[in-house]
Amino acid sequence: MAAMALSCSLNRYLLLMAQEHLEFRLPEIKSLLSLFGGQFTSNQETYGKSPFWILSIPSEDIARNLMKRTVCAKSIFELWGHGKSPEELYSSLKNYPAEKMVPFLHSDSTYKIKIHTFNKTLSQEEKVKRIDALEFLPFEGKVNLKKPQHIFSILEDYGLDPNCIPENPHNIYFGRWIADGQRELIESYSVKKRHFIGNTSMDAGLSFIMANHGKVKENDIVFDPFVGTAVCSKLALLKTHSNQMDKVLFKEAQESFSVPLGN
């Protein structure tokens, strides 16, 4: 009974994952969920190498906190509907509780709908056709393509083989965009932007993944036994620094990069 009650209290979210460091994606998400009070259960749908994962998370706050840290996920959406065909998707959307939709569709709101496809490019005409097919949803707000209050997405999965793209998607999802991950940090703190590069300098993306796997948080002490040029140690400061941290140490870390580490 307790497990059933917990299941009913969880909301379903769709994670759009990056297609690199595939073996590290699941451990990173598991670690970050546990760090922020969530739990990765055995019935979560990760679809192997697919970029689309369905997660059950207790609250939107936990979903947002997850995205403030992850470098393996691109975006997260509150999942409103899912199907293997347009008809299945529409049926799923019609069964989604109206009371969960209303706060984001009322007349005083603005919105836009985006199309995301994996392993296939759609024409503008095809995109418009897909958006028009959602006219049964109770949108009462105004469309605003530049600065909408709410962004909704149709996401279509055409599999992993670029040499064998199916005519129809394997899965179709519809959801409300919640937040993006921290993928831009990988480029911002790229080894190429360091003032000094050693033979063993760690890739910035892997350094962030290691910090997330270790559940590094504010005021933690990070021990790097093979410090080398200190990429891992310095990027870990992004996750641990606080007002009490030694300002000299942080300044030294900051000066190793051509971009600021932040406040």
mmCIF file of C-alpha atoms in Angstrom:
data_model
loop_
_atom_site.group_PDB
_atom_site.id
_atom_site.type_symbol
_atom_site.label_atom_id
_atom_site.label_comp_id
_atom_site.label_asym_id
_atom_site.label_seq_id
_atom_site.Cartn_x
_atom_site.Cartn_y
_atom_site.Cartn_z
ATOM 1 C CA MET A 1 0.000 0.000 0.000
ATOM 2 C CA ALA A 2 2.829 2.391 0.861
ATOM 3 C CA ALA A 3 4.532 1.708 -2.472
ATOM 4 C CA MET A 4 1.244 2.308 -4.300
ATOM 5 C CA ALA A 5 0.704 5.608 -2.484
ATOM 6 C CA LEU A 6 4.254 6.716 -3.342
ATOM 7 C CA SER A 7 3.739 5.778 -6.984
ATOM 8 C CA CYS A 8 0.542 7.856 -7.138
ATOM 9 C CA SER A 9 2.329 10.901 -5.679
ATOM 10 C CA LEU A 10 5.074 10.887 -8.321
ATOM 11 C CA ASN A 11 4.860 12.915 -11.524
ATOM 12 C CA ARG A 12 6.208 11.615 -14.812
ATOM 13 C CA TYR A 13 8.956 13.558 -16.550
ATOM 14 C CA LEU A 14 10.756 13.084 -19.843
ATOM 15 C CA LEU A 15 14.528 13.524 -19.900
ATOM 16 C CA LEU A 16 16.214 14.370 -23.196
ATOM 17 C CA MET A 17 19.712 12.926 -22.821
ATOM 18 C CA ALA A 18 22.945 13.870 -24.607
ATOM 19 C CA GLN A 19 24.362 11.178 -26.872
ATOM 20 C CA GLU A 20 27.858 11.013 -25.383
ATOM 21 C CA HIS A 21 29.453 9.289 -22.388
ATOM 22 C CA LEU A 22 26.549 6.824 -22.592
ATOM 23 C CA GLU A 23 27.902 4.576 -19.838
ATOM 24 C CA PHE A 24 27.982 7.491 -17.385
ATOM 25 C CA ARG A 25 24.468 8.850 -17.982
ATOM 26 C CA LEU A 26 22.550 6.486 -15.711
ATOM 27 C CA PRO A 27 24.979 6.724 -12.743
ATOM 28 C CA GLU A 28 24.924 10.528 -12.969
ATOM 29 C CA ILE A 29 21.123 10.752 -12.944
ATOM 30 C CA LYS A 30 20.869 8.221 -10.098
ATOM 31 C CA SER A 31 23.401 10.136 -8.006
ATOM 32 C CA LEU A 32 21.797 13.526 -8.545
ATOM 33 C CA LEU A 33 18.287 12.257 -7.836
ATOM 34 C CA SER A 34 19.444 10.817 -4.509
ATOM 35 C CA LEU A 35 21.293 14.071 -3.745
ATOM 36 C CA PHE A 36 18.096 16.101 -4.106
ATOM 37 C CA GLY A 37 15.689 13.746 -2.353
ATOM 38 C CA GLY A 38 14.506 11.649 -5.271
ATOM 39 C CA GLN A 39 15.052 7.987 -5.983
ATOM 40 C CA PHE A 40 15.741 6.099 -9.184
ATOM 41 C CA THR A 41 13.549 2.997 -9.178
ATOM 42 C CA SER A 42 13.810 -0.186 -11.219
ATOM 43 C CA ASN A 43 10.697 0.698 -13.245
ATOM 44 C CA GLN A 44 12.183 3.898 -14.679
ATOM 45 C CA GLU A 45 12.240 3.669 -18.482
ATOM 46 C CA THR A 46 15.707 4.528 -19.842
ATOM 47 C CA TYR A 47 15.464 2.780 -23.221
ATOM 48 C CA GLY A 48 19.151 1.863 -23.324
ATOM 49 C CA LYS A 49 21.012 4.145 -25.707
ATOM 50 C CA SER A 50 17.925 6.187 -26.566
ATOM 51 C CA PRO A 51 18.042 9.911 -25.721
ATOM 52 C CA PHE A 52 14.507 9.754 -24.283
ATOM 53 C CA TRP A 53 14.053 8.581 -20.678
ATOM 54 C CA ILE A 54 10.856 8.589 -18.631
ATOM 55 C CA LEU A 55 11.344 9.258 -14.916
ATOM 56 C CA SER A 56 8.962 9.449 -11.959
ATOM 57 C CA ILE A 57 10.004 12.331 -9.692
ATOM 58 C CA PRO A 58 8.270 13.576 -6.511
ATOM 59 C CA SER A 59 8.219 17.264 -7.427
ATOM 60 C CA GLU A 60 9.070 19.843 -10.054
ATOM 61 C CA ASP A 61 11.583 21.392 -7.642
ATOM 62 C CA ILE A 62 13.600 18.161 -7.645
ATOM 63 C CA ALA A 63 13.408 18.082 -11.445
ATOM 64 C CA ARG A 64 14.750 21.654 -11.615
ATOM 65 C CA ASN A 65 17.541 20.913 -9.125
ATOM 66 C CA LEU A 66 18.520 17.887 -11.174
ATOM 67 C CA MET A 67 18.891 20.066 -14.271
ATOM 68 C CA LYS A 68 20.969 22.651 -12.385
ATOM 69 C CA ARG A 69 23.657 19.984 -12.037
ATOM 70 C CA THR A 70 23.446 17.426 -14.831
ATOM 71 C CA VAL A 71 25.741 17.621 -17.846
ATOM 72 C CA CYS A 72 24.455 14.337 -19.294
ATOM 73 C CA ALA A 73 20.897 15.576 -19.866
ATOM 74 C CA LYS A 74 19.884 18.353 -22.240
ATOM 75 C CA SER A 75 16.343 19.119 -21.056
ATOM 76 C CA ILE A 76 13.505 17.863 -18.881
ATOM 77 C CA PHE A 77 9.771 18.029 -19.607
ATOM 78 C CA GLU A 78 6.670 17.348 -17.565
ATOM 79 C CA LEU A 79 5.257 14.438 -19.582
ATOM 80 C CA TRP A 80 1.625 14.941 -20.593
ATOM 81 C CA GLY A 81 1.339 12.225 -23.211
ATOM 82 C CA HIS A 82 3.229 9.395 -24.889
ATOM 83 C CA GLY A 83 2.465 6.926 -27.662
ATOM 84 C CA LYS A 84 3.944 4.865 -30.469
ATOM 85 C CA SER A 85 1.702 6.586 -33.014
ATOM 86 C CA PRO A 86 -0.082 9.952 -33.268
ATOM 87 C CA GLU A 87 -3.351 8.263 -32.325
ATOM 88 C CA GLU A 88 -1.831 6.742 -29.172
ATOM 89 C CA LEU A 89 -0.330 10.108 -28.251
ATOM 90 C CA TYR A 90 -3.665 11.922 -28.664
ATOM 91 C CA SER A 91 -5.448 9.277 -26.594
ATOM 92 C CA SER A 92 -2.810 9.612 -23.880
ATOM 93 C CA LEU A 93 -3.178 13.412 -23.865
ATOM 94 C CA LYS A 94 -6.960 13.179 -23.573
ATOM 95 C CA ASN A 95 -6.499 11.026 -20.463
ATOM 96 C CA TYR A 96 -4.088 13.461 -18.809
ATOM 97 C CA PRO A 97 -5.799 15.172 -15.829
ATOM 98 C CA ALA A 98 -7.316 18.473 -16.940
ATOM 99 C CA GLU A 99 -6.584 20.072 -13.566
ATOM 100 C CA LYS A 100 -2.852 19.619 -14.221
ATOM 101 C CA MET A 101 -3.152 21.340 -17.615
ATOM 102 C CA VAL A 102 -5.298 24.339 -16.668
ATOM 103 C CA PRO A 103 -2.629 26.398 -14.795
ATOM 104 C CA PHE A 104 -0.569 26.573 -17.989
ATOM 105 C CA LEU A 105 -3.332 27.020 -20.575
ATOM 106 C CA HIS A 106 -5.515 29.799 -19.148
ATOM 107 C CA SER A 107 -6.429 32.915 -21.140
ATOM 108 C CA ASP A 108 -3.897 35.191 -19.414
ATOM 109 C CA SER A 109 -0.936 32.984 -20.373
ATOM 110 C CA THR A 110 1.336 32.930 -23.412
ATOM 111 C CA TYR A 111 2.876 29.840 -24.970
ATOM 112 C CA LYS A 112 4.561 28.260 -27.931
ATOM 113 C CA ILE A 113 4.912 24.684 -29.201
ATOM 114 C CA LYS A 114 8.242 23.342 -30.438
ATOM 115 C CA ILE A 115 9.036 20.225 -32.452
ATOM 116 C CA HIS A 116 12.091 18.112 -31.608
ATOM 117 C CA THR A 117 13.013 15.074 -33.701
ATOM 118 C CA PHE A 118 15.835 12.633 -33.128
ATOM 119 C CA ASN A 119 17.495 11.067 -36.204
ATOM 120 C CA LYS A 120 15.194 12.778 -38.715
ATOM 121 C CA THR A 121 14.572 16.286 -40.069
ATOM 122 C CA LEU A 122 11.021 17.482 -40.706
ATOM 123 C CA SER A 123 9.933 20.152 -43.156
ATOM 124 C CA GLN A 124 8.224 23.277 -41.835
ATOM 125 C CA GLU A 125 4.969 22.037 -43.351
ATOM 126 C CA GLU A 126 5.249 18.752 -41.440
ATOM 127 C CA LYS A 127 5.944 20.621 -38.194
ATOM 128 C CA VAL A 128 2.905 22.884 -38.630
ATOM 129 C CA LYS A 129 0.728 19.850 -39.369
ATOM 130 C CA ARG A 130 1.771 18.215 -36.100
ATOM 131 C CA ILE A 131 1.081 21.376 -34.109
ATOM 132 C CA ASP A 132 -2.330 21.896 -35.729
ATOM 133 C CA ALA A 133 -3.290 18.319 -34.810
ATOM 134 C CA LEU A 134 -3.182 19.348 -31.121
ATOM 135 C CA GLU A 135 -6.127 21.738 -31.482
ATOM 136 C CA PHE A 136 -8.188 19.501 -29.178
ATOM 137 C CA LEU A 137 -6.037 20.603 -26.216
ATOM 138 C CA PRO A 138 -7.701 23.421 -24.222
ATOM 139 C CA PHE A 139 -5.204 26.183 -25.051
ATOM 140 C CA GLU A 140 -6.821 29.528 -24.190
ATOM 141 C CA GLY A 141 -3.721 31.717 -24.016
ATOM 142 C CA LYS A 142 -1.966 33.625 -26.789
ATOM 143 C CA VAL A 143 0.880 32.332 -28.911
ATOM 144 C CA ASN A 144 4.161 34.149 -28.258
ATOM 145 C CA LEU A 145 7.137 32.799 -30.184
ATOM 146 C CA LYS A 146 9.743 35.131 -28.653
ATOM 147 C CA LYS A 147 9.110 35.208 -24.896
ATOM 148 C CA PRO A 148 6.368 32.733 -23.987
ATOM 149 C CA GLN A 149 5.518 31.985 -20.367
ATOM 150 C CA HIS A 150 5.188 28.299 -21.176
ATOM 151 C CA ILE A 151 6.911 26.135 -23.782
ATOM 152 C CA PHE A 152 5.476 22.824 -24.921
ATOM 153 C CA SER A 153 7.273 20.284 -27.067
ATOM 154 C CA ILE A 154 6.427 17.412 -29.357
ATOM 155 C CA LEU A 155 9.368 15.012 -29.360
ATOM 156 C CA GLU A 156 9.692 12.221 -31.915
ATOM 157 C CA ASP A 157 12.141 9.332 -31.708
ATOM 158 C CA TYR A 158 13.206 7.771 -35.023
ATOM 159 C CA GLY A 159 15.706 5.340 -33.557
ATOM 160 C CA LEU A 160 19.488 5.268 -33.452
ATOM 161 C CA ASP A 161 20.458 4.124 -36.958
ATOM 162 C CA PRO A 162 21.060 7.081 -39.316
ATOM 163 C CA ASN A 163 21.309 4.648 -42.231
ATOM 164 C CA CYS A 164 17.877 3.154 -41.602
ATOM 165 C CA ILE A 165 15.475 5.951 -40.673
ATOM 166 C CA PRO A 166 11.868 4.718 -40.392
ATOM 167 C CA GLU A 167 9.023 6.569 -42.029
ATOM 168 C CA ASN A 168 7.172 6.823 -38.727
ATOM 169 C CA PRO A 169 8.657 7.447 -35.265
ATOM 170 C CA HIS A 170 9.115 4.656 -32.723
ATOM 171 C CA ASN A 171 7.807 6.887 -29.936
ATOM 172 C CA ILE A 172 6.143 10.304 -29.718
ATOM 173 C CA TYR A 173 6.061 12.451 -26.582
ATOM 174 C CA PHE A 174 4.355 15.686 -25.589
ATOM 175 C CA GLY A 175 5.272 17.692 -22.536
ATOM 176 C CA ARG A 176 5.790 21.032 -20.841
ATOM 177 C CA TRP A 177 9.405 22.199 -20.835
ATOM 178 C CA ILE A 178 10.753 22.598 -17.296
ATOM 179 C CA ALA A 179 14.486 23.360 -17.587
ATOM 180 C CA ASP A 180 17.685 22.732 -19.526
ATOM 181 C CA GLY A 181 20.779 20.987 -18.180
ATOM 182 C CA GLN A 182 24.280 22.413 -17.842
ATOM 183 C CA ARG A 183 25.735 21.246 -21.147
ATOM 184 C CA GLU A 184 27.123 24.718 -21.901
ATOM 185 C CA LEU A 185 29.573 24.329 -19.002
ATOM 186 C CA ILE A 186 31.463 21.685 -20.966
ATOM 187 C CA GLU A 187 32.335 24.228 -23.631
ATOM 188 C CA SER A 188 32.776 27.132 -21.206
ATOM 189 C CA TYR A 189 35.388 25.203 -19.199
ATOM 190 C CA SER A 190 36.904 23.298 -22.097
ATOM 191 C CA VAL A 191 40.553 22.300 -21.741
ATOM 192 C CA LYS A 192 41.183 24.428 -24.839
ATOM 193 C CA LYS A 193 40.349 27.538 -22.797
ATOM 194 C CA ARG A 194 42.864 26.829 -20.048
ATOM 195 C CA HIS A 195 45.976 28.969 -19.797
ATOM 196 C CA PHE A 196 48.034 25.841 -19.175
ATOM 197 C CA ILE A 197 47.394 22.348 -20.563
ATOM 198 C CA GLY A 198 49.188 19.296 -19.212
ATOM 199 C CA ASN A 199 49.574 15.877 -20.820
ATOM 200 C CA THR A 200 46.998 14.436 -18.431
ATOM 201 C CA SER A 201 44.534 17.362 -18.210
ATOM 202 C CA MET A 202 41.054 15.934 -17.627
ATOM 203 C CA ASP A 203 38.224 16.686 -20.033
ATOM 204 C CA ALA A 204 35.867 19.250 -18.462
ATOM 205 C CA GLY A 205 32.771 17.170 -19.199
ATOM 206 C CA LEU A 206 34.192 14.133 -17.420
ATOM 207 C CA SER A 207 35.251 16.310 -14.491
ATOM 208 C CA PHE A 208 31.702 17.570 -14.028
ATOM 209 C CA ILE A 209 30.359 14.017 -14.363
ATOM 210 C CA MET A 210 32.788 12.830 -11.673
ATOM 211 C CA ALA A 211 31.663 15.617 -9.328
ATOM 212 C CA ASN A 212 28.043 14.639 -9.917
ATOM 213 C CA HIS A 213 28.728 10.926 -9.440
ATOM 214 C CA GLY A 214 30.365 11.835 -6.129
ATOM 215 C CA LYS A 215 27.314 13.916 -5.117
ATOM 216 C CA VAL A 216 29.585 16.897 -4.408
ATOM 217 C CA LYS A 217 27.638 19.731 -2.802
ATOM 218 C CA GLU A 218 28.219 23.052 -1.057
ATOM 219 C CA ASN A 219 30.752 22.941 1.807
ATOM 220 C CA ASP A 220 31.974 19.445 0.862
ATOM 221 C CA ILE A 221 35.723 18.757 0.832
ATOM 222 C CA VAL A 222 36.948 17.161 -2.396
ATOM 223 C CA PHE A 223 40.147 15.101 -2.251
ATOM 224 C CA ASP A 224 41.935 14.651 -5.585
ATOM 225 C CA PRO A 225 44.876 12.261 -4.970
ATOM 226 C CA PHE A 226 46.253 12.632 -8.526
ATOM 227 C CA VAL A 227 45.876 16.351 -8.835
ATOM 228 C CA GLY A 228 48.031 16.914 -11.958
ATOM 229 C CA THR A 229 46.918 20.233 -13.463
ATOM 230 C CA ALA A 230 43.948 20.235 -11.054
ATOM 231 C CA VAL A 231 41.092 20.301 -13.584
ATOM 232 C CA CYS A 232 38.914 18.024 -11.412
ATOM 233 C CA SER A 233 39.709 19.916 -8.233
ATOM 234 C CA LYS A 234 39.058 23.329 -9.730
ATOM 235 C CA LEU A 235 35.807 22.387 -11.433
ATOM 236 C CA ALA A 236 34.666 20.726 -8.209
ATOM 237 C CA LEU A 237 34.864 24.206 -6.655
ATOM 238 C CA LEU A 238 31.841 25.116 -8.767
ATOM 239 C CA LYS A 239 29.854 22.609 -6.705
ATOM 240 C CA THR A 240 31.375 23.250 -3.269
ATOM 241 C CA HIS A 241 32.240 26.923 -2.924
ATOM 242 C CA SER A 242 30.435 28.989 -0.307
ATOM 243 C CA ASN A 243 30.912 32.276 1.518
ATOM 244 C CA GLN A 244 33.201 30.511 3.976
ATOM 245 C CA MET A 245 35.553 29.115 1.330
ATOM 246 C CA ASP A 246 39.132 30.331 1.217
ATOM 247 C CA LYS A 247 39.056 33.257 -1.241
ATOM 248 C CA VAL A 248 42.683 32.781 -2.221
ATOM 249 C CA LEU A 249 42.095 29.162 -3.251
ATOM 250 C CA PHE A 250 39.065 30.168 -5.310
ATOM 251 C CA LYS A 251 40.991 33.009 -6.975
ATOM 252 C CA GLU A 252 43.775 30.592 -7.985
ATOM 253 C CA ALA A 253 41.204 28.227 -9.472
ATOM 254 C CA GLN A 254 39.528 31.094 -11.311
ATOM 255 C CA GLU A 255 42.775 32.299 -12.847
ATOM 256 C CA SER A 256 43.428 28.883 -14.406
ATOM 257 C CA PHE A 257 40.587 29.454 -16.847
ATOM 258 C CA SER A 258 39.885 32.178 -19.365
ATOM 259 C CA VAL A 259 36.257 32.360 -18.091
ATOM 260 C CA PRO A 260 35.106 33.099 -14.522
ATOM 261 C CA LEU A 261 34.097 30.257 -12.223
ATOM 262 C CA GLY A 262 31.166 32.305 -10.949
ATOM 263 C CA ASN A 263 30.119 33.670 -7.570
#
